[in-house]
Structure formats: structure tokens, C-alpha cells
CSV table of C-alpha atoms in Angstrom, one decimal:
chain,number,residue,atom,x,y,z
A,1,UNK,CA,-68.5,58.7,45.3
A,2,UNK,CA,-70.9,56.8,47.5
A,3,UNK,CA,-70.7,55.9,51.2
A,4,UNK,CA,-72.4,53.9,53.8
A,5,UNK,CA,-71.7,53.7,57.8
A,6,UNK,CA,-68.5,52.0,57.2
A,7,UNK,CA,-66.9,52.9,54.0
A,8,UNK,CA,-66.6,55.1,51.0
A,9,UNK,CA,-66.9,53.8,47.5
A,10,UNK,CA,-65.2,55.4,44.6
A,11,UNK,CA,-65.6,54.3,40.9
A,12,UNK,CA,-63.4,55.8,38.3
A,13,UNK,CA,-63.7,55.3,34.5
A,14,UNK,CA,-61.2,56.6,32.3
A,15,UNK,CA,-61.4,56.5,28.5
A,16,UNK,CA,-58.2,55.5,26.7
A,17,UNK,CA,-57.8,54.4,23.4
A,18,UNK,CA,-54.1,53.6,23.8
A,19,UNK,CA,-54.2,51.2,26.7
A,20,UNK,CA,-51.3,49.1,25.2
A,21,UNK,CA,-49.1,52.3,25.5
A,22,UNK,CA,-50.0,53.4,29.1
A,23,UNK,CA,-47.2,53.6,31.3
A,24,UNK,CA,-47.1,52.0,34.7
A,25,UNK,CA,-47.4,48.3,36.1
A,26,UNK,CA,-48.3,46.4,39.2
A,27,UNK,CA,-46.4,48.1,42.1
A,28,UNK,CA,-46.5,47.3,45.8
A,29,UNK,CA,-48.4,49.2,48.0
A,30,UNK,CA,-47.3,52.4,48.9
A,31,UNK,CA,-44.5,52.6,46.6
A,32,UNK,CA,-44.6,56.6,45.9
A,33,UNK,CA,-44.0,55.9,42.4
A,34,UNK,CA,-47.7,55.8,40.9
A,35,UNK,CA,-47.5,59.3,40.3
A,36,UNK,CA,-45.4,58.6,37.3
A,37,UNK,CA,-47.8,56.1,35.8
A,38,UNK,CA,-51.2,56.5,34.2
A,39,UNK,CA,-53.3,57.1,37.2
A,40,UNK,CA,-56.3,58.7,38.9
A,41,UNK,CA,-55.8,60.8,42.0
A,42,UNK,CA,-58.6,61.3,44.6
A,43,UNK,CA,-58.1,64.1,47.4
A,44,UNK,CA,-60.7,63.7,50.3
A,45,UNK,CA,-61.5,66.2,53.0
A,46,UNK,CA,-64.3,64.4,55.0
A,47,UNK,CA,-64.5,67.1,57.3
A,48,UNK,CA,-64.1,70.2,54.9
A,49,UNK,CA,-60.7,71.2,56.2
A,50,UNK,CA,-58.7,72.0,53.0
A,51,UNK,CA,-55.6,72.2,55.4
A,52,UNK,CA,-56.0,68.5,56.2
A,53,UNK,CA,-56.7,65.8,53.6
A,54,UNK,CA,-56.2,62.2,52.1
A,55,UNK,CA,-54.8,61.4,49.0
A,56,UNK,CA,-55.3,58.1,47.2
A,57,UNK,CA,-53.5,57.4,43.9
A,58,UNK,CA,-54.4,54.3,41.7
A,59,UNK,CA,-53.0,53.0,38.4
A,60,UNK,CA,-54.9,51.1,36.0
A,61,UNK,CA,-52.9,47.9,37.4
A,62,UNK,CA,-54.8,48.4,40.7
A,63,UNK,CA,-51.6,49.7,42.6
A,64,UNK,CA,-52.4,52.2,45.5
A,65,UNK,CA,-50.6,54.7,47.4
A,66,UNK,CA,-52.3,56.7,50.1
A,67,UNK,CA,-51.2,59.4,52.3
A,68,UNK,CA,-52.5,62.1,54.7
A,69,UNK,CA,-51.5,65.8,54.5
A,70,UNK,CA,-51.8,68.3,57.1
A,71,UNK,CA,-50.6,72.1,56.3
A,72,UNK,CA,-48.3,70.7,53.6
A,73,UNK,CA,-46.8,68.2,55.8
A,74,UNK,CA,-47.1,64.8,54.2
A,75,UNK,CA,-47.7,61.7,56.3
A,76,UNK,CA,-46.5,58.5,54.0
A,77,UNK,CA,-47.1,56.3,57.1
A,78,UNK,CA,-51.0,56.9,56.9
A,79,UNK,CA,-52.6,53.6,55.9
A,80,UNK,CA,-56.2,54.1,54.7
A,81,UNK,CA,-57.0,50.2,54.6
A,82,UNK,CA,-58.3,50.8,51.1
A,83,UNK,CA,-59.4,48.1,48.9
A,84,UNK,CA,-58.8,48.5,45.0
A,85,UNK,CA,-60.1,46.4,41.9
A,86,UNK,CA,-59.0,47.7,38.6
A,87,UNK,CA,-59.6,46.3,35.0
A,88,UNK,CA,-58.2,47.5,31.7
A,89,UNK,CA,-60.6,47.3,28.5
A,90,UNK,CA,-58.0,46.9,25.6
A,91,UNK,CA,-58.3,49.7,23.4
A,92,UNK,CA,-61.0,51.6,25.3
A,93,UNK,CA,-60.4,52.4,28.9
A,94,UNK,CA,-59.4,51.3,32.4
A,95,UNK,CA,-61.6,51.5,35.7
A,96,UNK,CA,-61.0,51.3,39.2
A,97,UNK,CA,-63.2,50.8,42.3
A,98,UNK,CA,-61.9,51.6,45.7
A,99,UNK,CA,-63.5,50.8,49.2
A,100,UNK,CA,-62.1,53.1,51.5
A,101,UNK,CA,-63.0,52.7,55.3
A,102,UNK,CA,-64.3,55.4,56.8
A,103,UNK,CA,-62.5,54.7,60.2
A,104,UNK,CA,-59.2,55.2,58.7
A,105,UNK,CA,-60.1,59.0,58.4
A,106,UNK,CA,-61.6,62.0,60.3
A,107,UNK,CA,-65.3,62.0,60.7
A,108,UNK,CA,-67.3,63.1,57.9
A,109,UNK,CA,-69.1,66.7,57.9
A,110,UNK,CA,-72.7,66.6,58.4
A,111,UNK,CA,-72.8,69.1,55.4
A,112,UNK,CA,-71.0,66.8,53.2
A,113,UNK,CA,-67.3,66.0,52.4
A,114,UNK,CA,-64.9,67.8,49.9
A,115,UNK,CA,-63.5,65.5,47.1
A,116,UNK,CA,-61.1,66.5,44.4
A,117,UNK,CA,-60.5,64.1,41.3
A,118,UNK,CA,-57.5,64.2,39.1
A,119,UNK,CA,-56.1,62.0,36.4
A,120,UNK,CA,-52.6,61.7,34.9
A,121,UNK,CA,-52.6,60.3,31.4
A,122,UNK,CA,-48.8,58.7,30.8
A,123,UNK,CA,-48.0,57.2,27.4
A,124,UNK,CA,-45.2,55.4,25.8
A,125,UNK,CA,-43.6,57.7,23.1
A,126,UNK,CA,-45.1,60.6,24.6
A,127,UNK,CA,-46.7,61.6,28.1
A,128,UNK,CA,-50.1,62.8,28.3
A,129,UNK,CA,-51.0,65.7,30.6
A,130,UNK,CA,-52.3,65.7,34.1
A,131,UNK,CA,-56.2,66.8,33.7
A,132,UNK,CA,-57.4,69.5,36.2
A,133,UNK,CA,-59.1,68.3,39.1
A,134,UNK,CA,-62.9,68.6,39.9
A,135,UNK,CA,-64.4,69.7,42.8
A,136,UNK,CA,-67.9,68.8,43.1
A,137,UNK,CA,-70.0,70.9,45.5
A,138,UNK,CA,-70.4,69.6,48.9
A,139,UNK,CA,-73.1,66.8,49.2
A,140,UNK,CA,-74.5,64.3,51.1
A,141,UNK,CA,-73.4,60.7,50.1
A,142,UNK,CA,-75.6,58.1,49.2
A,143,UNK,CA,-75.8,54.5,50.8
A,144,UNK,CA,-74.9,51.7,48.7
A,145,UNK,CA,-72.0,49.7,46.9
A,146,UNK,CA,-70.4,50.3,43.8
A,147,UNK,CA,-71.5,47.9,41.0
A,148,UNK,CA,-70.1,49.4,37.9
A,149,UNK,CA,-68.8,47.0,35.4
A,150,UNK,CA,-66.0,48.0,33.3
A,151,UNK,CA,-66.3,45.1,30.7
A,152,UNK,CA,-68.8,47.0,28.7
């Protein structure tokens, strides 16, 4: 995850030898069905308040679901304004890049932001499993734009 004055940039690469068996499809934005697909989920708390966070769900076909939660109450009407690009490298992996406008969220804390990542691996003929999220330590973001290429 990187940031500049206007955006957060998130890149995700998921190894998947069975890309032809991944569950999911291109869906309309905010379909509320992406959690059933193979997907990556991002939980972001820019100000470090764990009672208030934003969640993005992205599947291999670039479908996006975004929501805001505060003290357990989910706001599906929140629109992040995020832009997603994804690609599938058959038999190897799928990748996603997200540009998330900072203006759609609370301001970031000077100490850094809290982020939690998770993956759901859903395959035809047997569902994979949800991975445990990883919460990196608070850190200052870097300036720049994601340039990772998933074709390799």
C-alpha cells in the first residue's frame, strides 16, 4: 500500500494454480455478492480508530464492493470512488490494483494507518478457505503510484 496526497494505492497478487476453477464473475459495483467469490478484502482505518473502518472487496474480474462500518453498523451507501484494475494469469495467479481516493475517508493519522488484508479462495469442486488477515504495524506511507505488472 502506498499513498500520495490524493490517493491510497493498493496492489495485491494472489498465487492460484487453478485459475480456471475460481468461483466468481464480473459483477456490478456494490453487488454484495463478491464475498462468495475468490476475493481479496481490505480493511482500512486511516485514523487508527478500530471501531470505524472502511472495507473493500475485490474479485479476480475487477468487481468491487465497498462499505463503511462504525461500531458494528454497516453503511453500504458509502462510495469510495475507488478504481480497480485486475488481471488473471492463467494457471499462476490473479492480481488487482486499486486507487482509493483519500477524500472519501477520514483523514489519515500522522502516525500512520491501520490496514488488514484477507483472501478468500473459492474454487469449483471444493471451496478453499479464508486466510487470516495480516495487520501490518502502523507505518508512514510512501509516495508514488503502483506499477506492478501481473503478466510475469
